[in-house]
Coordinates of C-alpha atoms in Angstrom, one line a residue:
Chain A
M1399 CA 90.3 152.7 152.1
K1400 CA 93.7 152.7 153.0
K1401 CA 91.9 151.2 156.9
F1402 CA 90.0 148.6 154.6
I1403 CA 93.5 147.4 153.4
L1404 CA 95.3 147.9 157.2
A1405 CA 92.3 145.9 158.5
A1406 CA 92.9 143.4 155.5
S1407 CA 96.0 142.6 156.5
V1408 CA 95.3 142.7 160.2
L1409 CA 93.3 139.9 159.7
V1410 CA 95.7 138.0 157.7
A1411 CA 98.1 138.1 160.1
V1412 CA 95.6 137.1 162.7
Y1413 CA 94.6 134.0 160.3
S1414 CA 98.8 132.9 159.6
C1415 CA 98.8 133.3 163.8
K1416 CA 95.8 131.0 164.2
K1417 CA 96.7 128.6 161.8
E1418 CA 100.2 127.9 163.6
E1419 CA 98.3 127.8 166.7
G1420 CA 96.2 124.8 165.0
A1421 CA 99.1 123.2 163.5
K1422 CA 100.6 123.4 167.2
K1423 CA 97.8 121.6 168.6
E1424 CA 98.0 118.8 166.0
D1425 CA 101.1 117.5 166.9
S1426 CA 100.1 117.3 170.6
T1427 CA 97.2 115.2 169.7
E1428 CA 99.2 112.8 167.5
V1429 CA 101.1 111.4 170.8
S1430 CA 97.8 109.9 172.0
S1431 CA 97.9 106.3 173.0
E1432 CA 95.7 104.9 170.8
T1433 CA 96.5 105.1 167.0
P1434 CA 94.1 105.2 164.2
K1435 CA 92.9 102.1 162.5
S1436 CA 93.5 103.5 158.8
N1437 CA 95.0 106.2 157.1
N1438 CA 91.0 107.4 157.0
K1439 CA 90.5 111.0 157.6
I1440 CA 86.9 110.9 158.3
V1441 CA 84.3 113.5 158.3
T1442 CA 81.0 112.8 159.7
L1443 CA 78.2 115.2 158.9
N1444 CA 75.3 113.4 161.2
G1445 CA 75.3 112.8 165.2
G1446 CA 74.1 109.1 164.3
I1447 CA 76.9 108.4 161.6
T1448 CA 79.5 110.2 164.2
E1449 CA 78.6 107.4 166.6
I1450 CA 78.8 104.7 164.4
V1451 CA 81.9 105.4 163.4
S1452 CA 83.2 106.1 167.2
A1453 CA 81.6 102.5 167.9
L1454 CA 83.0 100.7 165.4
G1455 CA 86.5 101.7 166.8
H1456 CA 87.1 104.4 164.2
E1457 CA 86.8 107.3 166.6
K1458 CA 90.5 108.4 165.9
E1459 CA 90.3 108.8 162.1
I1460 CA 87.4 111.8 162.8
V1461 CA 89.0 114.9 161.8
G1462 CA 85.5 116.8 161.7
T1463 CA 82.3 116.6 162.7
D1464 CA 79.1 118.8 162.6
V1465 CA 77.0 120.3 165.5
T1466 CA 74.6 117.1 165.9
S1467 CA 77.9 115.1 166.4
T1468 CA 77.8 115.1 170.6
Y1469 CA 78.6 112.0 171.4
P1470 CA 81.2 110.4 172.2
E1471 CA 82.0 114.2 174.2
S1472 CA 85.9 112.7 173.3
L1473 CA 85.7 114.1 169.8
K1474 CA 85.7 117.7 171.4
A1475 CA 89.0 117.5 171.8
T1476 CA 90.5 115.7 168.8
A1477 CA 87.6 116.6 165.8
K1478 CA 86.7 119.8 164.3
D1479 CA 83.3 121.3 164.9
L1480 CA 82.5 122.6 161.5
G1481 CA 79.1 123.8 162.5
H1482 CA 75.7 123.4 161.0
V1483 CA 75.0 121.7 158.2
R1484 CA 72.7 123.8 157.0
S1485 CA 74.7 126.8 157.5
M1486 CA 78.3 124.9 156.2
T1487 CA 80.5 126.2 153.6
I1488 CA 83.0 123.8 151.9
E1489 CA 86.6 125.6 152.5
P1490 CA 86.8 124.6 156.5
I1491 CA 85.8 120.7 155.3
M1492 CA 88.6 121.2 153.3
A1493 CA 90.6 122.7 155.6
V1494 CA 90.8 119.2 157.7
S1495 CA 92.1 117.4 154.6
P1496 CA 89.7 114.5 154.7
T1497 CA 89.7 111.4 152.9
L1498 CA 86.2 110.3 153.3
I1499 CA 83.1 112.2 154.0
L1500 CA 80.0 110.7 155.4
A1501 CA 76.8 112.3 155.3
S1502 CA 72.6 111.9 155.4
D1503 CA 70.3 112.2 152.8
K1504 CA 68.3 114.6 155.4
D1505 CA 69.7 117.8 156.2
I1506 CA 72.7 118.6 153.9
N1507 CA 72.2 121.9 151.5
P1508 CA 72.2 121.2 148.2
D1509 CA 75.3 124.0 147.5
L1510 CA 77.3 122.4 149.6
M1511 CA 76.4 118.9 148.5
G1512 CA 77.2 119.8 145.0
K1513 CA 80.4 121.8 146.2
I1514 CA 81.7 118.1 148.2
K1515 CA 80.7 116.2 144.8
S1516 CA 82.9 118.4 142.5
S1517 CA 85.7 118.2 145.2
G1518 CA 86.8 114.8 144.5
I1519 CA 87.0 113.6 147.9
K1520 CA 85.4 110.0 148.4
T1521 CA 81.8 110.8 149.7
E1522 CA 79.2 108.2 151.1
V1523 CA 75.6 109.8 151.7
F1524 CA 73.5 107.7 153.4
K1525 CA 69.4 107.3 153.5
Q1526 CA 68.5 107.2 157.1
E1527 CA 65.3 105.7 158.2
F1528 CA 64.0 106.2 161.8
T1529 CA 63.4 102.5 162.2
V1530 CA 65.1 99.5 164.0
D1531 CA 65.8 97.9 160.5
G1532 CA 67.0 101.0 159.2
T1533 CA 69.4 101.7 161.9
K1534 CA 71.0 98.3 161.2
K1535 CA 70.9 99.1 157.9
L1536 CA 72.9 102.3 158.5
I1537 CA 75.5 100.6 160.5
A1538 CA 76.1 98.0 158.3
E1539 CA 76.3 100.7 154.9
V1540 CA 78.7 103.0 157.2
A1541 CA 80.9 100.2 158.4
K1542 CA 81.5 98.9 154.8
A1543 CA 82.4 102.8 153.9
I1544 CA 85.2 102.9 156.1
G1545 CA 85.9 99.3 155.9
N1546 CA 84.9 97.5 158.9
T1547 CA 83.5 94.0 158.9
E1548 CA 83.0 93.8 163.1
Y1549 CA 79.1 95.9 162.8
Q1550 CA 77.2 92.6 164.0
K1551 CA 77.9 93.2 167.4
L1552 CA 76.4 96.9 167.3
N1553 CA 73.2 95.4 166.0
D1554 CA 73.0 92.5 168.4
K1555 CA 73.4 95.2 171.2
I1556 CA 70.6 97.0 169.8
D1557 CA 68.6 93.5 170.1
A1558 CA 69.5 92.6 173.5
D1559 CA 68.7 96.5 174.5
L1560 CA 65.3 96.5 173.0
K1561 CA 64.4 93.4 174.9
Q1562 CA 64.1 95.5 177.9
V1563 CA 61.7 97.6 176.9
Q1564 CA 58.7 96.8 179.0
P1565 CA 55.2 96.8 177.8
I1566 CA 52.9 99.5 179.3
A1567 CA 49.3 98.5 179.7
K1568 CA 48.1 101.8 178.8
K1569 CA 50.2 103.9 176.3
P1570 CA 50.7 107.0 177.5
K1571 CA 50.3 109.9 174.7
V1572 CA 53.5 111.5 174.6
L1573 CA 53.9 115.3 173.1
F1574 CA 57.4 116.2 171.6
I1575 CA 57.9 119.9 172.0
Y1576 CA 61.4 121.0 170.3
A1577 CA 62.4 124.0 172.1
R1578 CA 64.9 126.6 170.7
G1579 CA 64.4 130.4 171.5
N1580 CA 61.0 131.7 171.7
M1581 CA 60.1 128.9 168.6
L1582 CA 58.2 126.3 169.9
M1583 CA 57.6 123.0 167.8
V1584 CA 55.6 119.8 168.4
S1585 CA 56.8 117.0 166.3
G1586 CA 54.1 114.8 163.8
T1587 CA 54.6 112.0 162.6
K1588 CA 58.1 110.5 160.3
T1589 CA 60.6 112.2 162.9
P1590 CA 63.1 110.4 164.9
M1591 CA 60.9 111.5 168.2
D1592 CA 58.1 109.6 166.9
A1593 CA 59.8 106.9 166.2
L1594 CA 61.7 106.4 169.5
I1595 CA 58.2 107.4 171.2
G1596 CA 56.4 103.8 169.4
L1597 CA 59.7 101.6 170.4
A1598 CA 59.3 102.6 173.9
G1599 CA 55.8 102.1 174.2
G1600 CA 54.5 105.0 174.0
E1601 CA 52.0 106.9 171.6
N1602 CA 52.5 110.0 169.8
A1603 CA 50.2 112.7 170.6
V1604 CA 49.9 114.3 167.4
K1605 CA 49.3 112.1 164.2
D1606 CA 47.6 114.2 161.9
F1607 CA 50.8 116.0 160.5
E1608 CA 54.5 114.6 159.3
D1609 CA 57.3 116.8 160.7
F1610 CA 57.4 119.5 162.9
K1611 CA 54.9 122.5 163.1
P1612 CA 54.7 125.4 165.2
L1613 CA 53.1 124.8 168.6
T1614 CA 49.0 126.2 169.0
P1615 CA 47.5 126.0 172.1
E1616 CA 44.5 124.7 170.6
A1617 CA 46.6 122.2 169.4
V1618 CA 47.8 120.9 172.4
V1619 CA 44.5 121.2 174.1
K1620 CA 43.3 119.1 171.3
A1621 CA 46.2 116.4 171.9
N1622 CA 45.6 116.2 175.4
P1623 CA 49.3 114.3 175.6
D1624 CA 49.6 112.8 179.1
V1625 CA 53.3 113.4 179.2
L1626 CA 55.7 115.8 177.4
F1627 CA 58.9 115.2 176.3
F1628 CA 61.6 117.8 175.4
F1629 CA 65.4 117.6 174.6
S1630 CA 67.1 118.3 178.3
S1631 CA 68.5 121.4 176.5
G1632 CA 65.4 122.7 175.3
L1633 CA 63.7 122.5 178.3
Q1634 CA 66.4 124.3 180.1
G1635 CA 66.1 126.9 177.6
A1636 CA 62.2 127.2 178.1
G1637 CA 62.8 127.4 182.0
G1638 CA 62.6 124.2 183.4
N1639 CA 59.7 122.2 184.4
E1640 CA 57.7 125.6 185.3
G1641 CA 58.4 127.1 182.1
A1642 CA 56.8 124.1 180.6
L1643 CA 54.1 124.1 182.6
K1644 CA 53.3 127.8 181.6
M1645 CA 53.8 127.1 177.4
P1646 CA 50.3 127.6 175.6
G1647 CA 47.6 125.3 176.2
V1648 CA 49.6 123.2 178.3
S1649 CA 47.7 123.7 181.6
Q1650 CA 44.5 122.3 180.1
T1651 CA 46.0 118.9 179.3
N1652 CA 46.6 116.1 181.5
A1653 CA 50.8 116.4 181.2
G1654 CA 49.8 119.6 182.7
K1655 CA 47.6 119.1 185.5
N1656 CA 49.2 115.8 186.4
K1657 CA 52.8 117.7 185.7
K1658 CA 54.4 114.8 183.6
I1659 CA 57.6 116.4 182.4
I1660 CA 60.3 114.2 181.2
A1661 CA 63.8 115.4 179.1
M1662 CA 66.3 113.1 177.5
D1663 CA 69.5 114.1 175.9
G1664 CA 69.0 115.3 172.2
G1665 CA 71.7 113.1 170.7
L1666 CA 70.5 110.4 172.4
V1667 CA 67.1 110.4 170.9
S1668 CA 67.5 111.9 167.8
G1669 CA 70.9 109.9 166.9
F1670 CA 69.5 106.9 165.4
G1671 CA 73.0 104.9 165.8
P1672 CA 74.3 102.5 168.0
R1673 CA 72.4 103.7 171.2
L1674 CA 69.0 103.1 170.0
G1675 CA 68.1 100.2 172.3
E1676 CA 69.8 102.4 175.3
A1677 CA 67.7 105.6 173.9
A1678 CA 64.4 103.3 173.9
V1679 CA 64.7 101.9 177.3
G1680 CA 65.5 105.3 179.0
L1681 CA 62.2 106.5 177.3
N1682 CA 60.5 103.6 178.4
K1683 CA 61.9 103.7 182.0
L1684 CA 60.5 107.7 181.7
L1685 CA 57.2 106.9 180.6
I1686 CA 56.6 104.0 183.0
E1687 CA 57.8 106.4 186.2
S1688 CA 55.5 109.2 184.5
T1689 CA 52.3 106.7 184.2
K1690 CA 52.3 106.0 188.0
Chain B
M1356 CA 87.7 166.5 128.0
K1357 CA 88.7 167.1 131.2
A1358 CA 85.9 165.8 133.0
Q1359 CA 86.3 162.7 131.0
S1360 CA 90.1 162.3 132.2
K1361 CA 89.2 162.6 135.6
L1362 CA 86.9 159.8 135.2
Y1363 CA 89.2 157.4 133.9
F1364 CA 91.4 158.6 137.0
Y1365 CA 89.3 157.7 139.5
L1366 CA 87.6 154.6 137.4
T1367 CA 91.9 153.4 137.2
I1368 CA 92.0 153.8 141.0
S1369 CA 89.0 152.4 142.4
A1370 CA 89.7 149.2 139.8
L1371 CA 93.4 149.2 141.0
L1372 CA 92.0 149.2 144.9
L1373 CA 89.4 146.1 143.6
V1374 CA 92.3 144.4 142.2
I1375 CA 93.9 144.2 145.7
L1376 CA 91.0 143.7 147.4
A1377 CA 91.0 140.6 145.6
I1378 CA 94.1 139.2 145.8
V1379 CA 93.9 140.2 149.4
A1380 CA 90.7 138.0 150.0
L1381 CA 92.5 135.2 148.0
Y1382 CA 94.8 135.1 151.0
I1383 CA 91.8 134.7 153.6
G1384 CA 89.9 131.7 154.5
V1385 CA 90.7 128.9 156.8
Y1386 CA 92.2 126.2 154.5
D1387 CA 96.2 125.8 154.6
F1388 CA 98.0 125.6 151.6
N1389 CA 100.5 123.6 153.4
G1390 CA 102.4 126.8 153.4
V1391 CA 102.4 128.3 150.1
S1392 CA 101.0 131.3 149.6
P1393 CA 97.5 131.1 148.1
F1394 CA 98.6 133.7 145.1
T1395 CA 101.5 131.0 143.9
V1396 CA 98.9 128.1 144.1
L1397 CA 96.9 130.2 141.9
S1398 CA 99.4 130.9 139.5
Q1399 CA 100.3 127.2 139.2
F1400 CA 96.9 126.4 138.9
I1401 CA 96.5 128.7 136.2
K1402 CA 100.0 127.3 134.1
G1403 CA 98.3 124.1 134.9
D1404 CA 101.2 122.6 137.1
P1405 CA 100.8 118.5 137.5
N1406 CA 102.3 119.0 140.9
L1407 CA 99.6 120.8 142.2
A1408 CA 97.2 118.6 144.9
L1409 CA 93.7 118.1 143.6
S1410 CA 92.4 119.8 146.8
D1411 CA 94.5 122.7 146.6
K1412 CA 93.5 123.3 143.2
Y1413 CA 89.6 122.7 144.0
V1414 CA 89.9 125.1 146.7
I1415 CA 92.0 128.3 145.1
W1416 CA 89.9 128.1 142.1
D1417 CA 86.5 126.5 142.5
V1418 CA 86.0 127.8 146.3
R1419 CA 87.9 130.9 146.9
A1420 CA 88.2 132.1 143.0
S1421 CA 85.0 131.7 142.1
R1422 CA 83.5 133.2 145.3
I1423 CA 85.5 136.4 145.2
I1424 CA 84.6 136.7 141.0
M1425 CA 80.8 136.1 142.3
A1426 CA 81.0 138.9 144.8
I1427 CA 82.8 141.1 142.3
L1428 CA 79.7 140.6 140.0
V1429 CA 76.7 140.5 142.2
G1430 CA 78.0 143.8 143.9
S1431 CA 78.8 145.6 140.5
M1432 CA 74.8 144.9 139.3
L1433 CA 73.8 145.8 142.7
A1434 CA 74.8 149.2 143.0
V1435 CA 74.2 150.0 139.1
S1436 CA 70.9 149.1 139.2
G1437 CA 70.4 151.2 142.5
T1438 CA 72.3 154.3 140.3
T1439 CA 69.7 153.7 137.7
L1440 CA 66.5 153.2 139.2
Q1441 CA 67.6 156.8 141.3
G1442 CA 67.8 158.4 137.8
L1443 CA 64.8 156.8 136.7
F1444 CA 62.5 158.1 139.6
K1445 CA 65.0 160.8 140.4
N1446 CA 65.0 159.9 143.8
P1447 CA 67.7 158.7 146.0
L1448 CA 65.6 156.5 147.9
A1449 CA 64.7 154.6 145.2
T1450 CA 66.6 151.1 145.5
G1451 CA 65.6 147.2 144.9
E1452 CA 64.7 146.7 148.3
A1453 CA 62.3 149.9 148.7
I1454 CA 60.3 149.4 145.5
G1455 CA 59.9 145.8 145.9
L1456 CA 61.9 144.6 143.0
T1457 CA 63.9 142.6 145.6
S1458 CA 60.6 141.2 147.4
G1459 CA 59.0 140.1 144.1
A1460 CA 62.0 138.4 143.1
T1461 CA 62.0 136.5 146.7
L1462 CA 58.8 135.6 146.3
L1463 CA 58.8 134.1 142.9
A1464 CA 62.0 132.1 143.7
A1465 CA 60.2 130.7 147.2
I1466 CA 57.3 129.6 145.3
A1467 CA 59.8 128.1 142.7
I1468 CA 61.6 126.0 145.8
V1469 CA 58.4 125.2 147.6
L1470 CA 56.0 124.2 145.1
G1471 CA 58.6 123.8 141.9
G1472 CA 59.2 119.9 143.6
H1473 CA 55.7 118.9 142.4
F1474 CA 56.6 119.5 138.3
K1475 CA 60.4 119.8 138.2
Q1476 CA 61.1 116.5 137.3
Y1477 CA 59.1 116.9 134.0
L1478 CA 61.2 119.7 133.0
P1479 CA 64.8 119.2 131.3
E1480 CA 67.8 119.6 133.5
M1481 CA 69.0 123.0 132.0
V1482 CA 65.5 124.5 133.0
Q1483 CA 65.8 122.7 136.3
F1484 CA 68.6 124.2 137.2
S1485 CA 67.5 127.8 136.5
L1486 CA 64.2 127.4 137.2
V1487 CA 64.5 129.6 140.5
G1488 CA 66.5 132.3 138.9
I1489 CA 64.0 132.5 135.6
S1490 CA 61.0 132.8 138.7
A1491 CA 63.4 135.5 140.2
F1492 CA 63.9 137.7 137.3
V1493 CA 60.1 137.5 136.7
G1494 CA 59.0 138.2 140.0
A1495 CA 61.9 141.5 139.7
L1496 CA 60.1 142.6 136.6
L1497 CA 56.4 141.9 138.2
A1498 CA 56.9 144.1 141.0
M1499 CA 58.8 146.3 138.9
M1500 CA 56.2 146.8 136.4
L1501 CA 53.4 147.3 139.3
V1502 CA 55.4 150.0 141.1
Y1503 CA 56.0 152.0 137.8
R1504 CA 52.4 151.9 137.0
I1505 CA 50.7 152.6 140.1
S1506 CA 53.6 155.4 140.7
T1507 CA 53.5 157.2 137.3
S1508 CA 50.5 159.2 135.9
A1509 CA 50.4 161.7 132.9
G1510 CA 54.6 161.1 132.6
K1511 CA 55.4 162.1 136.4
T1512 CA 56.2 159.5 139.0
N1513 CA 54.9 160.3 142.1
V1514 CA 57.9 159.4 144.9
V1515 CA 55.0 158.8 148.0
M1516 CA 53.1 156.4 145.4
M1517 CA 56.4 154.8 144.7
L1518 CA 57.6 153.7 148.0
L1519 CA 54.2 153.2 149.2
S1520 CA 53.5 150.6 146.7
G1521 CA 56.8 149.3 147.3
V1522 CA 55.8 148.6 150.9
A1523 CA 52.9 147.0 149.6
I1524 CA 54.7 144.5 147.6
T1525 CA 57.1 143.7 149.8
S1526 CA 53.9 143.2 152.4
I1527 CA 52.3 141.0 150.2
G1528 CA 55.4 139.2 149.3
F1529 CA 56.6 138.4 152.9
S1530 CA 53.1 137.2 154.0
I1531 CA 53.1 134.8 151.0
T1532 CA 56.7 133.9 151.6
G1533 CA 55.5 133.6 155.5
F1534 CA 52.9 131.2 154.5
L1535 CA 55.1 129.1 152.1
I1536 CA 57.6 128.9 155.6
Y1537 CA 55.3 127.3 157.1
I1538 CA 53.8 124.6 154.5
S1539 CA 57.2 124.0 153.8
K1540 CA 59.6 120.9 154.6
D1541 CA 63.0 121.4 156.8
E1542 CA 65.0 121.4 153.6
Q1543 CA 63.2 123.9 151.9
L1544 CA 63.2 126.0 154.6
R1545 CA 66.8 126.3 154.9
D1546 CA 66.8 127.7 151.2
L1547 CA 63.8 130.1 152.3
T1548 CA 66.2 131.2 155.2
F1549 CA 69.3 131.6 152.3
W1550 CA 67.2 133.9 150.3
N1551 CA 66.0 136.0 153.1
M1552 CA 69.5 136.9 154.4
G1553 CA 71.8 136.0 151.5
S1554 CA 75.0 134.8 151.0
L1555 CA 77.6 133.9 148.5
A1556 CA 78.8 130.3 149.5
G1557 CA 76.8 128.6 146.9
A1558 CA 79.5 130.2 144.3
T1559 CA 80.4 127.9 140.9
W1560 CA 81.9 129.5 137.6
T1561 CA 78.6 128.1 135.7
K1562 CA 76.6 130.6 138.1
N1563 CA 80.1 133.2 137.1
I1564 CA 79.2 132.7 133.6
V1565 CA 75.6 133.0 133.7
L1566 CA 76.3 136.8 135.7
T1567 CA 78.9 137.9 133.5
V1568 CA 76.7 137.3 130.5
V1569 CA 73.9 139.6 132.1
L1570 CA 76.3 142.3 133.2
I1571 CA 77.6 142.4 129.9
I1572 CA 74.2 143.0 128.2
S1573 CA 73.2 145.2 131.1
Y1574 CA 75.8 147.5 131.2
T1575 CA 76.4 147.8 127.2
I1576 CA 72.8 149.5 127.2
L1577 CA 73.1 151.1 130.6
L1578 CA 76.5 152.6 131.4
P1579 CA 76.0 155.3 128.4
K1580 CA 73.0 156.3 129.7
G1581 CA 74.9 158.3 132.0
K1582 CA 74.2 161.7 129.8
A1583 CA 70.6 160.7 129.3
L1584 CA 69.8 160.3 132.9
N1585 CA 71.3 163.9 133.5
A1586 CA 69.2 164.8 131.3
M1587 CA 66.4 162.9 133.2
M1588 CA 66.8 165.3 136.1
L1589 CA 65.4 168.5 134.6
G1590 CA 62.1 166.4 134.2
E1591 CA 60.8 164.1 131.3
K1592 CA 59.6 167.0 129.0
D1593 CA 62.6 168.9 128.8
A1594 CA 64.6 165.4 128.5
Q1595 CA 62.5 164.8 125.6
H1596 CA 63.3 168.5 124.2
L1597 CA 67.1 167.7 124.4
G1598 CA 66.8 164.9 121.9
I1599 CA 66.4 161.9 124.8
N1600 CA 63.8 158.7 123.9
V1601 CA 62.3 158.8 127.1
E1602 CA 60.1 156.3 127.0
R1603 CA 62.4 153.9 125.6
L1604 CA 64.9 155.0 127.9
K1605 CA 62.1 154.4 131.0
K1606 CA 61.5 150.7 129.6
Q1607 CA 65.1 149.7 129.1
I1608 CA 65.7 150.7 132.8
V1609 CA 62.8 148.8 133.7
I1610 CA 63.4 145.6 132.1
I1611 CA 67.3 145.6 132.8
T1612 CA 67.3 146.6 136.1
S1613 CA 64.6 143.8 137.1
L1614 CA 67.1 141.5 134.9
M1615 CA 69.6 142.5 136.8
V1616 CA 68.3 142.2 140.7
G1617 CA 66.0 138.9 139.6
T1618 CA 69.9 137.0 138.7
C1619 CA 71.4 138.6 141.5
V1620 CA 68.8 137.3 144.1
A1621 CA 68.7 134.3 142.1
F1622 CA 72.1 133.0 142.8
S1623 CA 72.8 135.1 146.1
G1624 CA 69.4 135.3 147.8
T1625 CA 68.5 139.1 149.0
I1626 CA 71.6 141.3 149.8
G1627 CA 70.3 144.6 151.0
F1628 CA 72.0 148.2 151.3
V1629 CA 74.4 147.9 148.2
G1630 CA 72.2 149.6 145.9
L1631 CA 71.5 152.3 148.2
I1632 CA 75.1 153.0 149.8
V1633 CA 77.0 152.9 146.6
P1634 CA 75.4 155.5 144.5
Y1635 CA 74.5 157.7 148.0
I1636 CA 78.4 157.9 148.6
L1637 CA 79.2 158.6 145.1
R1638 CA 76.5 161.4 144.9
L1639 CA 78.1 163.2 147.9
L1640 CA 81.3 163.2 145.6
F1641 CA 80.1 163.9 142.7
K1642 CA 76.5 165.4 143.1
S1643 CA 74.2 163.9 140.6
N1644 CA 76.3 163.4 137.6
Y1645 CA 75.5 160.0 136.0
V1646 CA 78.4 160.0 133.8
F1647 CA 80.2 160.0 136.9
I1648 CA 78.1 157.9 139.3
L1649 CA 76.7 155.3 136.8
P1650 CA 80.4 153.7 135.5
L1651 CA 81.8 154.3 139.4
S1652 CA 79.3 152.5 141.1
A1653 CA 80.0 149.4 139.2
V1654 CA 83.4 149.3 140.8
L1655 CA 82.4 150.6 144.3
G1656 CA 79.9 147.8 144.2
S1657 CA 82.3 145.5 143.8
I1658 CA 84.4 146.9 146.4
L1659 CA 82.0 146.7 149.1
L1660 CA 80.7 143.7 148.7
L1661 CA 84.1 141.8 148.5
I1662 CA 85.0 143.1 151.4
A1663 CA 81.5 142.2 153.0
D1664 CA 82.2 138.5 152.0
T1665 CA 85.2 138.5 152.8
F1666 CA 84.7 139.6 156.3
S1667 CA 81.4 137.4 156.4
R1668 CA 83.5 134.0 155.5
S1669 CA 86.6 135.0 157.7
I1670 CA 84.7 136.4 161.4
V1671 CA 82.9 133.6 162.9
A1672 CA 85.1 130.9 161.0
P1673 CA 84.3 128.0 160.4
S1674 CA 80.6 129.3 160.0
E1675 CA 79.7 132.4 158.3
L1676 CA 77.8 135.8 158.9
P1677 CA 75.0 135.8 156.7
I1678 CA 76.6 139.0 154.1
G1679 CA 73.2 140.8 154.4
I1680 CA 74.2 141.6 158.0
L1681 CA 77.5 142.8 157.1
T1682 CA 76.2 145.1 154.3
S1683 CA 74.6 147.2 156.3
L1684 CA 77.2 146.9 159.5
I1685 CA 79.7 148.5 157.0
G1686 CA 77.9 150.7 155.2
G1687 CA 76.3 152.0 157.5
P1688 CA 78.8 153.4 159.2
I1689 CA 80.7 154.9 156.2
F1690 CA 77.3 156.2 155.5
I1691 CA 77.1 158.1 158.6
A1692 CA 80.8 159.2 158.1
I1693 CA 80.5 160.6 154.9
L1694 CA 76.9 162.6 156.3
I1695 CA 78.9 164.4 159.1
K1696 CA 81.8 165.2 156.8
F1697 CA 79.4 166.4 154.0
K1698 CA 77.2 168.0 156.4
K1699 CA 77.6 171.6 155.5
S1700 CA 77.6 171.2 151.7
L1701 CA 73.9 168.9 151.8

C-alpha cells in the first residue's frame, strides 16, 4: 500500500511539472503576430465547425478541438487536442478554460453533453445536415454564435466552387469504404460521403440502408461499384491500392476489374464546412479521371 | 471480543487509507486551479465562499469529487457482491461476471438503449432516466435466478453447473448484444461500447445518491451476515441446525447482489475483476472468515476502484483508458504477488 501512495505522489509531482511546462508554452504562443478578434476562448468539437470558425478569421480564439478537426493544420500548434468526442471527458475541456463551446448534435455522448450543460459554460449545439443549404445554414449559425457578420463570402465561395463541378454523362457508381484497422465499413445513405458523391456527379453504389454497415463480399458484388472511394489515411492503413483490390468481393466488381480506386482527405470529405465546394470539385475531378 | 477489536483495527486502517487516497485523487487531473490547491478549493466550496470561480467550483465538486465518490461506492458494492456470492456458492470463483450476472445486466441495458428510443418518449422523465438502470437490475436478477435454478438441486449447488450456466448466459447475452450492436446507430453503438468497457466519467451527484441508497439498503441486510455465511461453509443442513434460516438467506443474497451489480452496471458499465480479486486477497489474509472479509471487502473494493479510476483518467490524459482494463491490470500483479507469498500455506 505504501507503494501506491508513493506512486500517487510521483504522479502528482509529474503533473505539476507538466502543468508548468504547459504554462510556459502558453506564454510563448501569445507573442504571435495575429491577435484574437475577441476575448472568446472557443472549444470546437467538430471538424466542420472548426473550419468555419477558422475561415471566419477567429482561428486564434480556438483553444481546444476534437480529433476530427484536422484543418487548418496551424491549429495543431495553438489548440489543445481533446481527443475523440465519444471518449472525451469534461475535465480536459474545463482545463483550457473555454468561454464558448461549439458542437454538432451528431456524435457527442449524452453524459458529456449533460456535464457541459451543467458546467455553466456557454454552449451552442448545431444541427448538421449534409447538404449545401445545410452547410450554409451552419456557417450562418456558427458566425452568429461567435459574433461575426461577414459569413456571406464563405457561402458565395461554396457556390462559386460548386459551379466548377462538371456533369458526368454516365454517372459512376461509387462505393465508399471506411477502413479502420480490421474493420471495413461501407457507407449507405444519409452520410457525408453519400451527399458528397451526389454533389460531385456520381451516385452512391449502396442505396438500401442508412449510415455505415460492415462490408460483406456479397453486398460488394451486388452493389458492383465502378469506383472505390476511401479516406487517404484509411487506404494507407488498408495497404494502399493493392490492399483495396484484395478486399473481399472487390475483384468481382467493375472497380476491381478496372482498378479504379480513389482517395481523398477525410477531413475534407466529411467536414461539410467552408471547403464543401472544393471537396465536391476535387471528387468530381477524380471521378472524371476514373471514368476515362 | 479480541477478534472484534482486531476487525475494528483493520477497518480503521483501511478506512484511513481510503481517505488519504481520496484526497490524493482530488489533486490529480488536468484542470489547473490557478495554483490554488484542490483541497483549499474544496474547503472554500464547502464553506460557500462567494469568491470562488464558477468553473473551479464545477470541476472540484461536480467533476472530481463526484467521480471519486462514485468510484468508492461502485468499488465497494462490486467487491461485497463478489464476497457474498462466493459465500452463497461456497466457491471462490463465483463472481458477478463468472455466473452471468453482469452479462444479464448488460444485455437488458443494451436492449433499453437500442430499442428504448421507440417508446421512451411516452414515459415520465424520471422513468426515462432510470429505464436503463431498472433494466440492468432486472437483467442481473433474471440471470441470477436462472443460474441458481440450473445449478442447485436438493439444496446443493453444483459448482461446475453454476459456472457452465454462467458461461451459457454470458454467451447468449454476448450474441444478442452483438446483434444489437449490428443494428444500432452510431451514437447508440458508443453507448454500448461504454457498457462493455466500463467508465466512471458519467459520475453525477444524482447517480451517487441512488448508489448510496442502494448501498445502505444492501449493507444493512448483508453486512451482519458474516456469521451466517461462515455457518454456510459447513453445508446448508448444518447451517440449518445452527439456527440459520438458509432459504431466506439465499433469497436475500440473490436479490441484493443482483440489485448491487445491476445498479453498478447501470451507472458505470462492466467493470470486471473487483468482485474476484478483493475477496481473494482477504481470504488469503483472514482465511474464509466472513465476519472479517465481508466488511473489509466493502472498504478494499473502494480502495481498488479509486486507484484504478485515478490512473484511468490520468495515464493517457486528456483522454481516458477504460477502467475495466485497469482493474485487471492492477488486480493481476497483486494477485500473483499474494499467490507467491502464500504459496506454502495454500
